[in-house]
Coordinates of N, CA and C in Angstrom, one line a residue:
X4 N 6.8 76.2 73.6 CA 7.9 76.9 74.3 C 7.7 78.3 74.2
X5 N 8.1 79.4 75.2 CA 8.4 80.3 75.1 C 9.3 81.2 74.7
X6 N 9.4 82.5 74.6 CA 10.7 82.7 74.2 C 11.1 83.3 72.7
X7 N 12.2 83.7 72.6 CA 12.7 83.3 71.3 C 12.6 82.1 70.4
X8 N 12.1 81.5 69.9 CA 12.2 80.9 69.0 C 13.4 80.5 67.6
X9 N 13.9 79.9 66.9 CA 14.9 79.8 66.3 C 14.4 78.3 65.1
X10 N 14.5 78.7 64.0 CA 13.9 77.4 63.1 C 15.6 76.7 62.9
X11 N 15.4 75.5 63.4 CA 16.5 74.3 62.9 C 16.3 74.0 61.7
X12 N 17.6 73.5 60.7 CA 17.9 72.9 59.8 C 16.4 72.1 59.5
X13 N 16.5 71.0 60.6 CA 15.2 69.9 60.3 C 13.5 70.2 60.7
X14 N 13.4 72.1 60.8 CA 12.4 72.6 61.0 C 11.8 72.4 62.3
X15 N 12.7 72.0 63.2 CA 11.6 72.3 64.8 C 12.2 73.4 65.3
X16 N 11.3 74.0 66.1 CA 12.1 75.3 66.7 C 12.7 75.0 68.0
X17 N 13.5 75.9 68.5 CA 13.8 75.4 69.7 C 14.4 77.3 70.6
X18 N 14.1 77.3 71.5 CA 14.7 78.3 72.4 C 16.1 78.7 72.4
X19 N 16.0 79.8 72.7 CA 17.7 80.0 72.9 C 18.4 79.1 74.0
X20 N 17.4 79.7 75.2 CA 17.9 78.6 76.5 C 18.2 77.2 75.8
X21 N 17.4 76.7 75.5 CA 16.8 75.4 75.1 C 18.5 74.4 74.0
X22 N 18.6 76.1 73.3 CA 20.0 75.6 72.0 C 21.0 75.9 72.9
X23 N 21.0 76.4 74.0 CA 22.7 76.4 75.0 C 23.0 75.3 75.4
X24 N 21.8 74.6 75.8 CA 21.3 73.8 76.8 C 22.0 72.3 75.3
X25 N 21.9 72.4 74.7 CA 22.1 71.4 73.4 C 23.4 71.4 73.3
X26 N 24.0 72.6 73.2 CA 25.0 72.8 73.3 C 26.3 72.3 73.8
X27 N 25.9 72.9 75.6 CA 26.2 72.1 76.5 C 26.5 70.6 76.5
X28 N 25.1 70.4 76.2 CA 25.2 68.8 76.2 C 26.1 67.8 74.9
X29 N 25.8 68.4 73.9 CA 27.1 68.0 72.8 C 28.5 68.0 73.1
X30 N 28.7 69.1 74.0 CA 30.4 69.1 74.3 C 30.6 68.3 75.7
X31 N 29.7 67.9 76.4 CA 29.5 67.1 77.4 C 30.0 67.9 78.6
X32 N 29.4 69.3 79.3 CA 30.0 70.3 80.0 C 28.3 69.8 81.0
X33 N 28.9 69.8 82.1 CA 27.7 70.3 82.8 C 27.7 71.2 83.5
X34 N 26.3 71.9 83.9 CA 26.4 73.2 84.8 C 27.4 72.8 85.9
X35 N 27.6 72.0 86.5 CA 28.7 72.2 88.0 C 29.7 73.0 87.7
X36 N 30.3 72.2 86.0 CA 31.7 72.7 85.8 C 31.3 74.2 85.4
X37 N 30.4 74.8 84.4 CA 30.4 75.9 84.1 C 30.2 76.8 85.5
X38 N 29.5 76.6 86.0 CA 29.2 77.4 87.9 C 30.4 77.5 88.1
X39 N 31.4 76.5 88.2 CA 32.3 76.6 88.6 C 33.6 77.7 88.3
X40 N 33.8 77.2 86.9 CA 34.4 78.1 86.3 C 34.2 79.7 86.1
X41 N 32.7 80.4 85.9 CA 32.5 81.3 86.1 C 31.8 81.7 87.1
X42 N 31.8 81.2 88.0 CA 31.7 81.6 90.0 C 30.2 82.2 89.4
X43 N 29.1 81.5 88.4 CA 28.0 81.7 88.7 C 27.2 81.0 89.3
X44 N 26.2 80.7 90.2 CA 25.5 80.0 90.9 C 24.6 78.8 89.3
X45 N 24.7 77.8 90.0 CA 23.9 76.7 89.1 C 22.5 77.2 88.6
X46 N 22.1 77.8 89.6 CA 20.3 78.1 89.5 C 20.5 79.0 88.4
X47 N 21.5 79.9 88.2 CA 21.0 81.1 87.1 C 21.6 80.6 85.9
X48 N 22.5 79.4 86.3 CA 22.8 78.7 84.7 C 21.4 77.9 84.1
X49 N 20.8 77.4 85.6 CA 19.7 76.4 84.7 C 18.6 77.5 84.2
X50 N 18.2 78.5 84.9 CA 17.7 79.3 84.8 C 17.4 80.0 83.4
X51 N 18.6 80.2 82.9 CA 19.0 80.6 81.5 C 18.9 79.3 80.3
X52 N 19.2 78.3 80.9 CA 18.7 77.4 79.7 C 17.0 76.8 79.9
X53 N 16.2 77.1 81.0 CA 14.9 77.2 80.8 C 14.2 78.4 80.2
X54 N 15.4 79.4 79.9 CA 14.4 80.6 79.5 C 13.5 81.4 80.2
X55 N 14.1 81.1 81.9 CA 13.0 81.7 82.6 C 13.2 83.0 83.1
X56 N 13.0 84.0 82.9 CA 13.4 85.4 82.7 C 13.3 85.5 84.6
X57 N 12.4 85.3 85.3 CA 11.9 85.6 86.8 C 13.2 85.1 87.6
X58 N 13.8 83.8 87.2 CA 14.8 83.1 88.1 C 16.2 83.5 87.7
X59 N 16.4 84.4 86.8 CA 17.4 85.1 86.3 C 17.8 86.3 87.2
X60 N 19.3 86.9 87.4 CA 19.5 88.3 88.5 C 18.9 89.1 87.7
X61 N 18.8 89.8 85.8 CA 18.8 90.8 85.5 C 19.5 91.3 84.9
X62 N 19.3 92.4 84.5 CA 20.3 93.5 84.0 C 21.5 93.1 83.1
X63 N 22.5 94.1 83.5 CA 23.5 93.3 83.1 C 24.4 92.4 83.2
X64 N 23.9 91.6 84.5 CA 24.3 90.2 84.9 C 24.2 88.9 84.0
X65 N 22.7 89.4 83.4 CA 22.5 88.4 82.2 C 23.5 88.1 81.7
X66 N 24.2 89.4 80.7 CA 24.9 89.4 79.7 C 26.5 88.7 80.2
X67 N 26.5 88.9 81.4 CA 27.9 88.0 81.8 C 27.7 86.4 82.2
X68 N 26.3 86.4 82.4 CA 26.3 84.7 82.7 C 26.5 84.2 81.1
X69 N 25.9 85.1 80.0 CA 25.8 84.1 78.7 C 27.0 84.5 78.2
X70 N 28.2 85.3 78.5 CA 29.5 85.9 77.7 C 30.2 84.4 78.7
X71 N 30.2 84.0 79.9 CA 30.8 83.2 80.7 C 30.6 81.8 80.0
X72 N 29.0 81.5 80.0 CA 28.5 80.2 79.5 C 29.6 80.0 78.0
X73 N 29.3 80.7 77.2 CA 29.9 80.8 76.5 C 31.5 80.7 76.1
X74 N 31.9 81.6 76.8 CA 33.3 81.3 76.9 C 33.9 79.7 77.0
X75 N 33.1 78.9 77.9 CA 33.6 77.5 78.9 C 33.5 76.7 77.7
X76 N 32.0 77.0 77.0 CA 31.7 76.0 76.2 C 32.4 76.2 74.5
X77 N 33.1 77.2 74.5 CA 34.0 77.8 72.9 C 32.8 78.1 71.7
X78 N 31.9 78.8 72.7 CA 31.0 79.2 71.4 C 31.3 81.0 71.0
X79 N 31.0 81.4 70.0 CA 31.1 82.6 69.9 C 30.5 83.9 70.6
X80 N 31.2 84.4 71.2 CA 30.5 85.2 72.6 C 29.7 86.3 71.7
X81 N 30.2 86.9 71.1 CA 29.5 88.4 70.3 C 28.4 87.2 69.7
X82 N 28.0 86.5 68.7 CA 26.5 86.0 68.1 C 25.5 85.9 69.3
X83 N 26.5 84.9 70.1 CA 25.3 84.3 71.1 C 24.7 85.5 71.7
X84 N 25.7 86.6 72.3 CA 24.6 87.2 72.9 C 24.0 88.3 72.3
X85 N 24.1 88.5 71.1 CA 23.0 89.4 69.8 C 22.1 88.3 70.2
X86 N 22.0 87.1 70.1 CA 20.8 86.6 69.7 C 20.3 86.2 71.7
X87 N 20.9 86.8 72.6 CA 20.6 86.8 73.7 C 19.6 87.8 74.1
X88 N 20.5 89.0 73.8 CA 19.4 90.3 73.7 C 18.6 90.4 72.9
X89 N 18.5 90.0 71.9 CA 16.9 89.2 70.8 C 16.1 88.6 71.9
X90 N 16.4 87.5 72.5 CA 15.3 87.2 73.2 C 15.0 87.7 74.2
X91 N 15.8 88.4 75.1 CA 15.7 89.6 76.5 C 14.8 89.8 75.8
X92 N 14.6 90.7 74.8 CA 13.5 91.8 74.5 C 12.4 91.0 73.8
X93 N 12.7 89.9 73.4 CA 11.1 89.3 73.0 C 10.4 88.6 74.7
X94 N 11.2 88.8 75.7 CA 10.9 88.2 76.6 C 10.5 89.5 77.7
X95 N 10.6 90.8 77.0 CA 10.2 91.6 77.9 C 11.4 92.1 78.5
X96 N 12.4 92.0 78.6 CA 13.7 92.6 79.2 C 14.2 93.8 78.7
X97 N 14.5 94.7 79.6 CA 14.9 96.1 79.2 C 16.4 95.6 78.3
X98 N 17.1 96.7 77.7 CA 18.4 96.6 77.4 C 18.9 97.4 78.0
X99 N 20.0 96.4 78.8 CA 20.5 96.9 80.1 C 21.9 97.9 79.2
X100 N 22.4 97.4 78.3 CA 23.5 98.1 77.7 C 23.4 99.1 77.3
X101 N 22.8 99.3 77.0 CA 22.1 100.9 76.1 C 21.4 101.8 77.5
X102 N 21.2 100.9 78.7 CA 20.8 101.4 79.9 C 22.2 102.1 80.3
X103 N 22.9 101.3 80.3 CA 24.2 101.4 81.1 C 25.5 102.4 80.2
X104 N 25.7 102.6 78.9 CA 25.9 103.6 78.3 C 25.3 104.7 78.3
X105 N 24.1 104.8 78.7 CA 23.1 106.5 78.6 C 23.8 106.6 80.5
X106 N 23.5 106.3 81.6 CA 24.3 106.4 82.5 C 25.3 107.3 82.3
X107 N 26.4 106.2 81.5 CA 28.0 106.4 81.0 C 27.9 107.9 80.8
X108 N 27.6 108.3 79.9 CA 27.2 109.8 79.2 C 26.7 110.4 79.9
X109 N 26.0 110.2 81.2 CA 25.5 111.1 81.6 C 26.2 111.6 82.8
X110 N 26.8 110.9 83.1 CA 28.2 111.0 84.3 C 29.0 112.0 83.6
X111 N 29.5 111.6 82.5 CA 30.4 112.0 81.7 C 30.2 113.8 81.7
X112 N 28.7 113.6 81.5 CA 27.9 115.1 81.3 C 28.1 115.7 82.4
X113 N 28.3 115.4 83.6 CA 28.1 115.6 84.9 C 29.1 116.3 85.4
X114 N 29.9 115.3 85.1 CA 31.4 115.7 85.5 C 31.9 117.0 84.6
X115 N 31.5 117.2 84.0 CA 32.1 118.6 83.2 C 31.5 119.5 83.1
X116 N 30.7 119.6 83.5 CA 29.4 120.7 84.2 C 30.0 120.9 85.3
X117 N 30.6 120.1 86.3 CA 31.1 120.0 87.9 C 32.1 121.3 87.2
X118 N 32.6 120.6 86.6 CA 34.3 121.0 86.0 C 34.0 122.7 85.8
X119 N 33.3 122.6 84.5 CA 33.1 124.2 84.6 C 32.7 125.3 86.0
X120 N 31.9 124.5 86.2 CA 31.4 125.0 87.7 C 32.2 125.5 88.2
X121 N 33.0 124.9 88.8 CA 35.1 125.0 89.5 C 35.6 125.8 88.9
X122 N 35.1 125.7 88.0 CA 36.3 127.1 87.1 C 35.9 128.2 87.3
X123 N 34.1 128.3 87.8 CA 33.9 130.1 87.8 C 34.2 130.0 89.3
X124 N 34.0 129.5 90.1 CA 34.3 129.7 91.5 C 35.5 130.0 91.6
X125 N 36.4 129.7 90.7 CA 38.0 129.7 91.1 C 38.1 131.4 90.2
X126 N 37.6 131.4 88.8 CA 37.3 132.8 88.4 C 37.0 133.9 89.5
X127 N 36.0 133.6 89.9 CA 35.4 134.8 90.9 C 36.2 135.5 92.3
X128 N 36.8 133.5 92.9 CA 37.6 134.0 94.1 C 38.9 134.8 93.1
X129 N 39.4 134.7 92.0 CA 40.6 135.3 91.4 C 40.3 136.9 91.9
X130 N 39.3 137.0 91.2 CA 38.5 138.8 90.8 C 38.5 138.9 92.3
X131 N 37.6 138.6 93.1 CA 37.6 139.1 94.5 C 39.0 139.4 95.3
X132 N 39.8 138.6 95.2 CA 41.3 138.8 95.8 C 41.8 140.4 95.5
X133 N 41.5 140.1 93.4 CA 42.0 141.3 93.0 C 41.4 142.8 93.7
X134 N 40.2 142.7 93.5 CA 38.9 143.8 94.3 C 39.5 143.9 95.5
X135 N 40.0 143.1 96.8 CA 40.0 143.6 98.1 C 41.5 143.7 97.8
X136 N 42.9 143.6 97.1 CA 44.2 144.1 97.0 C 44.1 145.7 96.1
X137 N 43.2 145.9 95.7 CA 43.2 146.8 94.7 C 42.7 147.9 96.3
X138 N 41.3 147.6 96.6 CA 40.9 148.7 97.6 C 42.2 148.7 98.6
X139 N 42.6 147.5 99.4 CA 43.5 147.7 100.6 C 44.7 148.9 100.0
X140 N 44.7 148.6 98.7 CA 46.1 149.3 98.6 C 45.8 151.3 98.2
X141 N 44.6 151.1 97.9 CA 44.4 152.6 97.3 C 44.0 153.4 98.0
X142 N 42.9 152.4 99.0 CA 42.0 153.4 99.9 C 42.5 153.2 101.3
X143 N 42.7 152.0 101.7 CA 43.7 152.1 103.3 C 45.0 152.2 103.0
X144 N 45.8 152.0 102.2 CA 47.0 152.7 101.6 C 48.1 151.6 102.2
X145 N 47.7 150.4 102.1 CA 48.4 149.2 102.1 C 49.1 148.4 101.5
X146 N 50.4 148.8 100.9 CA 51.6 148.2 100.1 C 51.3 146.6 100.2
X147 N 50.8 146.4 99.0 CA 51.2 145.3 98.7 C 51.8 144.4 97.7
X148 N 52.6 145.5 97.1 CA 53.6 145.5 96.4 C 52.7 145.0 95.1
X149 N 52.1 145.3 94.7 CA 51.0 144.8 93.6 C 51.6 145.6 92.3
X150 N 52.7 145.2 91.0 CA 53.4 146.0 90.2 C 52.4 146.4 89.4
X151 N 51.2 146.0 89.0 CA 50.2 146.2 88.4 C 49.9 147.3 88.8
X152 N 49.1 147.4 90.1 CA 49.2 148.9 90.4 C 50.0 150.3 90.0
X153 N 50.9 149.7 90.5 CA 52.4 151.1 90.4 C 52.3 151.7 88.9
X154 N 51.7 151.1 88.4 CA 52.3 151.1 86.7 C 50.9 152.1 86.4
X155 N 49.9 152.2 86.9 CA 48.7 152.8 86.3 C 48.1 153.9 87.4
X156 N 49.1 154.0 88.6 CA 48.9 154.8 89.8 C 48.5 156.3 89.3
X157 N 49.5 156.2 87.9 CA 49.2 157.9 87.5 C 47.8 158.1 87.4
X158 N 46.8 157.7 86.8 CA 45.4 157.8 86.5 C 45.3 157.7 87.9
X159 N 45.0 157.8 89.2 CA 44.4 158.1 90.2 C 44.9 159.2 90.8
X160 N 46.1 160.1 90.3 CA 46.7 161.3 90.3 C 46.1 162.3 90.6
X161 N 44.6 162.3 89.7 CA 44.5 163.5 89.7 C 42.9 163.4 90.2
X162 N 42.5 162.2 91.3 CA 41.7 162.3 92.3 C 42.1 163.1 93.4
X163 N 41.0 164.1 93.6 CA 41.5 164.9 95.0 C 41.7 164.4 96.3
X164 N 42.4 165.1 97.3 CA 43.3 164.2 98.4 C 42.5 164.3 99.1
X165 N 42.1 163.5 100.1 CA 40.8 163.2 100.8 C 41.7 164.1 102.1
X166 N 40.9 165.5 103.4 CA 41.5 165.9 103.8 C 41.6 164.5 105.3
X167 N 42.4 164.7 105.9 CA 42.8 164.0 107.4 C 41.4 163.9 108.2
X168 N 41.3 163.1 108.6 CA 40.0 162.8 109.6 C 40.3 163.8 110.7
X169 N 39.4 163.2 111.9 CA 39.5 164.6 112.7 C 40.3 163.5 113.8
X170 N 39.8 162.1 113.4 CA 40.5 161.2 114.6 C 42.2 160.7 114.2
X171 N 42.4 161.1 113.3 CA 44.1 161.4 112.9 C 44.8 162.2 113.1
X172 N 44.2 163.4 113.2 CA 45.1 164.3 113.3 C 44.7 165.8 113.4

């Protein structure tokens, strides 16, 4: 056999697929009813109790056909599938969870980088508002009631008075 391997009490080894598959068959459950029950297709049930990595979806689909299988038949979902992802990887299968948490994190990273981002854009247009209320009001002489201003107007007191254009006046 292929696979994970596992030594029985009476020393023959037998597959993981192989001990679901035993399993199954002791509580007298057949694939119809487990397909049934967890709306997975028969093929990737039998699939999984031949051990055959190619006729399986993958990823982290695995881990919900064997949390499913599991569930129907009252075996313990957290062992079974430590000793699921034991054989994924003796069978060559990435770990899709540790796949799928680095992802998680990295979104996570993503999004708050966005975030900061937003914040200087929203920073800058703040300052720019200020920059074009500050000129409209000092240099085209455009009330805009800005109290900030008024308050500090003295310090530009004692810039000299620009004389009248010639197209004013």
């Amino acid at each position: 056999m292929h696979g994970l391997l596992e030594e029985r009490a009476n020393g023959v080894f037998v597959s993981f697929g192989a001990e679901l598959q035993q399993e199954r068959i002791k509580r007298d459950v057949s694939l119809e009813t487990i397909a049934e029950s967890t709306k997975v297709a028969p093929r990737y049930l039998l699939a999984l109790e031949e051990d055959s990595y190619a006729k399986r979806p993958g990823g982290v689909f695995n881990r919900g056909i064997v949390r499913g299988n599991c569930r129907c038949l009252g075996l313990d979902e957290e062992e079974w599938l430590l000793r699921f992802q034991a054989f994924a990887r003796s069978e060559g299968e990435e770990d899709w969870t540790e796949f799928a948490q680095n992802v998680k994190r990295n979104r996570a990273s993503l999004q708050s980088r966005n975030r900061l981002r937003w914040l200087g854009v929203l920073a800058m247009l703040l300052l720019l508002a200020i920059i074009v209320a500050v000129v409209l009001q000092l240099f085209f002489g455009v009330h805009l009631h800005l109290p900030f201003l008024h308050q500090h107007a003295s310090h530009f007191a004692c810039w000299p008075a620009l004389p009248p254009s010639p197209l004013n006046g």
